[in-house]
mmCIF file of C-alpha atoms in Angstrom:
data_model
loop_
_atom_site.group_PDB
_atom_site.id
_atom_site.type_symbol
_atom_site.label_atom_id
_atom_site.label_comp_id
_atom_site.label_asym_id
_atom_site.label_seq_id
_atom_site.Cartn_x
_atom_site.Cartn_y
_atom_site.Cartn_z
ATOM 1 C CA MET H 83 131.862 43.241 121.267
ATOM 2 C CA ILE H 84 134.841 41.470 119.683
ATOM 3 C CA LYS H 85 136.217 40.650 123.127
ATOM 4 C CA LYS H 86 132.869 39.164 124.166
ATOM 5 C CA GLN H 87 132.871 36.948 121.082
ATOM 6 C CA MET H 88 136.299 35.660 122.048
ATOM 7 C CA GLN H 89 134.968 34.884 125.526
ATOM 8 C CA GLY H 90 132.261 32.743 123.959
ATOM 9 C CA GLY H 91 129.593 34.244 126.188
ATOM 10 C CA ASP H 92 131.458 33.277 129.345
ATOM 11 C CA PRO H 93 132.313 36.461 131.335
ATOM 12 C CA ALA H 94 134.603 34.400 133.594
ATOM 13 C CA TYR H 95 136.811 33.415 130.652
ATOM 14 C CA ARG H 96 140.182 35.169 130.810
ATOM 15 C CA THR H 97 141.348 36.356 127.411
ATOM 16 C CA SER H 98 145.103 36.256 126.853
ATOM 17 C CA ALA H 99 147.327 39.213 125.968
ATOM 18 C CA GLY H 100 147.440 37.923 122.387
ATOM 19 C CA GLN H 101 143.647 37.839 122.187
ATOM 20 C CA HIS H 102 143.460 41.376 123.571
ATOM 21 C CA LEU H 103 145.905 42.452 120.876
ATOM 22 C CA LEU H 104 143.901 40.737 118.119
ATOM 23 C CA ALA H 105 140.565 42.175 119.293
ATOM 24 C CA ALA H 106 142.034 45.663 119.515
ATOM 25 C CA ALA H 107 143.596 45.308 116.049
ATOM 26 C CA GLU H 108 140.279 44.282 114.475
ATOM 27 C CA ALA H 109 138.399 47.170 116.070
ATOM 28 C CA SER H 110 141.131 49.669 115.203
ATOM 29 C CA THR H 111 141.258 48.519 111.561
ATOM 30 C CA ILE H 112 137.542 49.160 111.103
ATOM 31 C CA THR H 113 137.870 52.569 112.752
ATOM 32 C CA ALA H 114 140.916 53.524 110.657
ATOM 33 C CA LEU H 115 139.194 52.738 107.356
ATOM 34 C CA MET H 116 136.020 54.591 108.310
ATOM 35 C CA THR H 117 137.761 57.743 109.555
ATOM 36 C CA ASN H 118 140.663 58.103 107.089
ATOM 37 C CA PRO H 119 138.832 60.662 104.867
ATOM 38 C CA ILE H 120 138.213 62.827 107.945
ATOM 39 C CA TRP H 121 141.929 62.737 108.826
ATOM 40 C CA VAL H 122 142.822 63.747 105.275
ATOM 41 C CA VAL H 123 140.451 66.739 105.509
ATOM 42 C CA LYS H 124 141.797 67.713 108.932
ATOM 43 C CA THR H 125 145.378 67.645 107.664
ATOM 44 C CA ARG H 126 144.539 69.750 104.593
ATOM 45 C CA ILE H 127 142.585 72.341 106.600
ATOM 46 C CA PHE H 128 145.354 72.856 109.160
ATOM 47 C CA ALA H 129 148.076 72.905 106.509
ATOM 48 C CA THR H 130 146.600 75.709 104.387
ATOM 49 C CA PRO H 131 146.405 79.354 105.581
ATOM 50 C CA LYS H 132 142.895 80.804 105.866
ATOM 51 C CA ASN H 133 143.759 83.676 103.500
ATOM 52 C CA ASP H 134 144.913 81.229 100.816
ATOM 53 C CA PRO H 135 142.451 81.171 97.881
ATOM 54 C CA GLN H 136 142.950 77.401 97.703
ATOM 55 C CA ALA H 137 142.341 76.906 101.447
ATOM 56 C CA TYR H 138 140.066 74.082 102.505
ATOM 57 C CA SER H 139 137.035 75.135 104.551
ATOM 58 C CA GLY H 140 134.654 72.843 106.368
ATOM 59 C CA LEU H 141 134.253 69.080 106.375
ATOM 60 C CA TRP H 142 131.705 68.643 103.597
ATOM 61 C CA ASN H 143 133.305 71.251 101.324
ATOM 62 C CA SER H 144 136.698 69.608 101.706
ATOM 63 C CA LEU H 145 135.385 66.065 101.189
ATOM 64 C CA THR H 146 133.593 66.970 97.955
ATOM 65 C CA ARG H 147 136.506 69.051 96.683
ATOM 66 C CA ILE H 148 139.054 66.287 97.272
ATOM 67 C CA TYR H 149 136.744 63.714 95.694
ATOM 68 C CA LYS H 150 136.181 65.865 92.586
ATOM 69 C CA THR H 151 139.858 66.700 92.058
ATOM 70 C CA GLU H 152 141.588 63.505 93.242
ATOM 71 C CA GLY H 153 138.886 60.850 93.277
ATOM 72 C CA ILE H 154 138.265 58.290 95.997
ATOM 73 C CA ARG H 155 141.999 57.644 96.198
ATOM 74 C CA GLY H 156 142.488 61.194 97.401
ATOM 75 C CA LEU H 157 140.247 60.561 100.392
ATOM 76 C CA TYR H 158 142.247 57.482 101.266
ATOM 77 C CA ARG H 159 145.715 58.941 100.913
ATOM 78 C CA GLY H 160 147.799 57.583 103.769
ATOM 79 C CA SER H 161 145.328 54.771 104.438
ATOM 80 C CA LEU H 162 148.155 52.225 104.358
ATOM 81 C CA LEU H 163 149.850 54.164 107.131
ATOM 82 C CA ALA H 164 146.519 54.396 108.931
ATOM 83 C CA LEU H 165 146.380 50.607 108.924
ATOM 84 C CA VAL H 166 149.930 50.555 110.237
ATOM 85 C CA GLY H 167 148.679 52.918 112.898
ATOM 86 C CA VAL H 168 146.217 50.253 113.981
ATOM 87 C CA SER H 169 149.083 49.079 116.134
ATOM 88 C CA ASN H 170 148.584 52.203 118.283
ATOM 89 C CA GLY H 171 145.188 51.125 119.529
ATOM 90 C CA SER H 172 146.239 47.495 119.642
ATOM 91 C CA ILE H 173 149.286 48.230 121.776
ATOM 92 C CA GLN H 174 147.281 50.548 124.022
ATOM 93 C CA PHE H 175 144.434 48.129 124.765
ATOM 94 C CA ALA H 176 146.629 45.056 125.008
ATOM 95 C CA THR H 177 148.971 46.883 127.406
ATOM 96 C CA TYR H 178 146.038 48.248 129.405
ATOM 97 C CA GLU H 179 144.400 44.849 129.820
ATOM 98 C CA GLU H 180 147.722 43.252 130.784
ATOM 99 C CA LEU H 181 148.519 45.983 133.343
ATOM 100 C CA LYS H 182 145.015 45.717 134.761
ATOM 101 C CA ARG H 183 145.278 41.921 134.980
ATOM 102 C CA ARG H 184 148.563 42.194 136.865
ATOM 103 C CA ARG H 185 147.115 44.717 139.298
ATOM 104 C CA VAL H 186 144.162 42.403 140.000
ATOM 105 C CA GLU H 187 146.502 39.419 140.483
ATOM 106 C CA ALA H 188 148.655 41.450 142.886
ATOM 107 C CA LYS H 189 145.537 42.433 144.820
ATOM 108 C CA ARG H 190 144.401 38.803 144.940
ATOM 109 C CA LYS H 191 147.776 37.748 146.392
ATOM 110 C CA ARG H 192 147.568 40.460 149.050
ATOM 111 C CA PHE H 193 144.140 39.205 150.081
ATOM 112 C CA ALA H 194 145.393 35.617 150.221
ATOM 113 C CA ALA H 195 148.368 36.676 152.368
ATOM 114 C CA ILE H 196 146.122 38.174 155.039
ATOM 115 C CA GLY H 197 143.545 35.394 154.803
ATOM 116 C CA ARG H 198 140.786 37.542 153.351
ATOM 117 C CA GLN H 199 138.269 35.781 151.142
ATOM 118 C CA TRP H 200 138.165 37.021 147.547
ATOM 119 C CA GLN H 201 134.842 38.349 146.306
ATOM 120 C CA PRO H 202 133.913 39.100 142.654
ATOM 121 C CA GLU H 203 133.591 42.821 143.417
ATOM 122 C CA ASP H 204 137.159 42.856 144.755
ATOM 123 C CA GLU H 205 138.345 42.692 141.159
ATOM 124 C CA LYS H 206 137.447 46.382 140.798
ATOM 125 C CA LEU H 207 140.508 48.624 141.035
ATOM 126 C CA THR H 208 140.692 52.147 142.419
ATOM 127 C CA ASN H 209 140.281 55.176 140.161
ATOM 128 C CA THR H 210 143.956 56.007 140.735
ATOM 129 C CA GLU H 211 144.957 52.567 139.451
ATOM 130 C CA TYR H 212 142.735 52.972 136.393
ATOM 131 C CA ILE H 213 144.319 56.373 135.706
ATOM 132 C CA LEU H 214 147.849 54.984 135.990
ATOM 133 C CA THR H 215 147.189 51.891 133.866
ATOM 134 C CA SER H 216 145.276 53.749 131.132
ATOM 135 C CA GLY H 217 147.742 56.649 131.049
ATOM 136 C CA GLY H 218 150.742 54.347 131.038
ATOM 137 C CA SER H 219 149.369 52.139 128.273
ATOM 138 C CA LYS H 220 148.465 55.136 126.113
ATOM 139 C CA PHE H 221 151.901 56.718 126.506
ATOM 140 C CA VAL H 222 153.605 53.449 125.539
ATOM 141 C CA ALA H 223 151.420 53.238 122.424
ATOM 142 C CA ILE H 224 152.082 56.878 121.463
ATOM 143 C CA ALA H 225 155.840 56.572 121.933
ATOM 144 C CA LEU H 226 156.074 53.411 119.814
ATOM 145 C CA THR H 227 153.862 54.552 116.934
ATOM 146 C CA TYR H 228 154.288 58.340 116.774
ATOM 147 C CA PRO H 229 156.719 58.344 113.794
ATOM 148 C CA TYR H 230 154.060 56.909 111.497
ATOM 149 C CA GLN H 231 151.776 59.875 112.266
ATOM 150 C CA VAL H 232 154.461 62.299 111.116
ATOM 151 C CA VAL H 233 154.940 60.382 107.875
ATOM 152 C CA ARG H 234 151.196 60.036 107.283
ATOM 153 C CA ALA H 235 150.565 63.761 107.792
ATOM 154 C CA ARG H 236 153.247 64.667 105.247
ATOM 155 C CA ILE H 237 151.855 62.268 102.659
ATOM 156 C CA GLN H 238 148.254 63.429 103.153
ATOM 157 C CA ASN H 239 149.257 67.079 102.868
ATOM 158 C CA ALA H 240 151.293 66.587 99.687
ATOM 159 C CA ALA H 241 149.878 67.199 96.217
ATOM 160 C CA PRO H 242 149.386 64.062 94.091
ATOM 161 C CA SER H 243 151.902 65.436 91.567
ATOM 162 C CA GLU H 244 154.700 65.141 94.144
ATOM 163 C CA GLY H 245 154.441 61.373 93.990
ATOM 164 C CA LEU H 246 155.454 60.861 97.593
ATOM 165 C CA THR H 247 155.795 57.319 98.854
ATOM 166 C CA ILE H 248 156.310 56.064 102.392
ATOM 167 C CA PRO H 249 159.997 55.146 101.873
ATOM 168 C CA LYS H 250 160.663 58.479 100.144
ATOM 169 C CA VAL H 251 159.106 60.511 102.970
ATOM 170 C CA ILE H 252 160.989 58.535 105.612
ATOM 171 C CA ARG H 253 164.292 58.944 103.755
ATOM 172 C CA ASN H 254 163.849 62.683 103.058
ATOM 173 C CA THR H 255 162.714 63.421 106.615
ATOM 174 C CA TYR H 256 165.636 61.581 108.156
ATOM 175 C CA GLN H 257 168.237 63.084 105.799
ATOM 176 C CA LYS H 258 167.016 66.668 106.159
ATOM 177 C CA GLU H 259 165.787 66.798 109.750
ATOM 178 C CA GLY H 260 167.245 63.795 111.547
ATOM 179 C CA LEU H 261 165.654 61.241 113.850
ATOM 180 C CA ARG H 262 164.117 63.880 116.140
ATOM 181 C CA ALA H 263 161.790 64.980 113.326
ATOM 182 C CA PHE H 264 159.845 61.730 113.685
ATOM 183 C CA TYR H 265 159.050 62.650 117.296
ATOM 184 C CA LYS H 266 158.319 66.339 116.752
ATOM 185 C CA GLY H 267 155.368 67.334 118.927
ATOM 186 C CA LEU H 268 155.313 64.064 120.888
ATOM 187 C CA GLY H 269 155.254 65.783 124.285
ATOM 188 C CA THR H 270 152.492 68.195 123.304
ATOM 189 C CA ASN H 271 150.481 65.382 121.768
ATOM 190 C CA ALA H 272 150.805 63.265 124.906
ATOM 191 C CA ILE H 273 149.718 66.145 127.159
ATOM 192 C CA ARG H 274 146.712 66.748 124.917
ATOM 193 C CA ILE H 275 145.621 63.110 124.698
ATOM 194 C CA LEU H 276 146.404 61.553 128.092
ATOM 195 C CA PRO H 277 143.841 63.452 130.242
ATOM 196 C CA GLY H 278 141.011 62.469 127.910
ATOM 197 C CA THR H 279 142.206 58.870 127.734
ATOM 198 C CA CYS H 280 142.421 58.538 131.510
ATOM 199 C CA THR H 281 139.006 60.122 132.017
ATOM 200 C CA THR H 282 137.420 57.845 129.404
ATOM 201 C CA PHE H 283 138.793 54.668 130.964
ATOM 202 C CA VAL H 284 137.896 55.688 134.530
ATOM 203 C CA VAL H 285 134.317 56.483 133.504
ATOM 204 C CA TYR H 286 134.084 53.302 131.418
ATOM 205 C CA GLU H 287 135.350 51.007 134.179
ATOM 206 C CA ASN H 288 133.063 52.562 136.784
ATOM 207 C CA LEU H 289 130.039 52.270 134.490
ATOM 208 C CA VAL H 290 130.866 48.625 133.764
ATOM 209 C CA TRP H 291 130.937 47.866 137.496
ATOM 210 C CA LEU H 292 127.787 49.893 138.093
ATOM 211 C CA PHE H 293 125.872 47.927 135.447
ATOM 212 C CA ARG H 294 127.350 44.664 136.680
ATOM 213 C CA LYS H 295 126.264 45.449 140.240
ATOM 214 C CA ALA H 296 122.757 46.339 139.030
ATOM 215 C CA ALA H 297 122.553 43.094 137.044
ATOM 216 C CA VAL H 298 123.581 41.025 140.079
ATOM 217 C CA ALA H 299 121.036 42.818 142.287
ATOM 218 C CA LYS H 300 118.300 42.181 139.715
ATOM 219 C CA GLN H 301 119.256 38.529 139.474
ATOM 220 C CA LYS H 302 119.052 38.187 143.273
ATOM 221 C CA ARG H 303 115.606 39.820 143.362
ATOM 222 C CA GLU H 304 114.307 37.478 140.679
ATOM 223 C CA SER H 305 115.793 34.514 142.533
ATOM 224 C CA VAL H 306 113.997 35.543 145.736
ATOM 225 C CA LYS H 307 110.691 35.949 143.871
ATOM 226 C CA GLU H 308 111.023 32.483 142.331
ATOM 227 C CA HIS H 309 111.829 31.017 145.749
ATOM 228 C CA LEU H 310 108.793 32.656 147.370
ATOM 229 C CA ALA H 311 106.544 31.583 144.512
#
C-alpha cells in the first residue's frame, strides 16, 4: 500500500532503492509497535520453566499479569530496540527489490542481445530466481541486525529492578561472553526462517502475476465488447 502511494497510481513508475527502504521502514515501524507486547510475552514464557510458580502461561494471562505488575511500560520493554529492528525488514525488502530489479534488467539485456521483443509478462522471474533473491535478502538482513535481537531478548526478560539499559546489556554481554554472543543461534534462526520467507515470496509473486494476468484479460474482453457495441 505504501509502495503504491509512492508510485502515485502509476504501476509503470519505478521506485528507487531509497524509496523501497523508506516504504519498508514505515511498514515495519507500524508492525513493531503493534506486536511488541506479544514479543515481550513470548520472551517471558520461554525464559521461565513450566514448574516455576511464577511461570507465565498463555498470551492473555501474561499480558494482563505484566500490565498489572509493570504497567503499560512493561508491555513495551525493548520497544526502542524493536524500532531499531525495523532496519531488518527495511534491509530485507530494499535488498529484495534491488536484486529483483537487477535480475529483470539482466533478462532484458539478454532479450535485446538476441533480438527478442520485450513483453510486459517477460518481467516475471522464475520461481528459482524468486527463491534465491528472497532468501539472499533475508539472510543479509538477519546477519546485519541479529545482535539487536539478542540485546532485546535480554532486556525484555530482565526484571524491572535490574535497571538494564541498552548500553549496559551490550557492555556486559561483550565483556562476559565476547562478540560471538551477539550471534548466538544465528545459524539455527536462519534455517528456521528462510524456508518460510522463500515460500511466502514465491507465492506472493505468483499471485501478483496471476491477478495481473486476469486483470489484463478482463480489460481486453471489455475492450472487445465496447468495440462490438
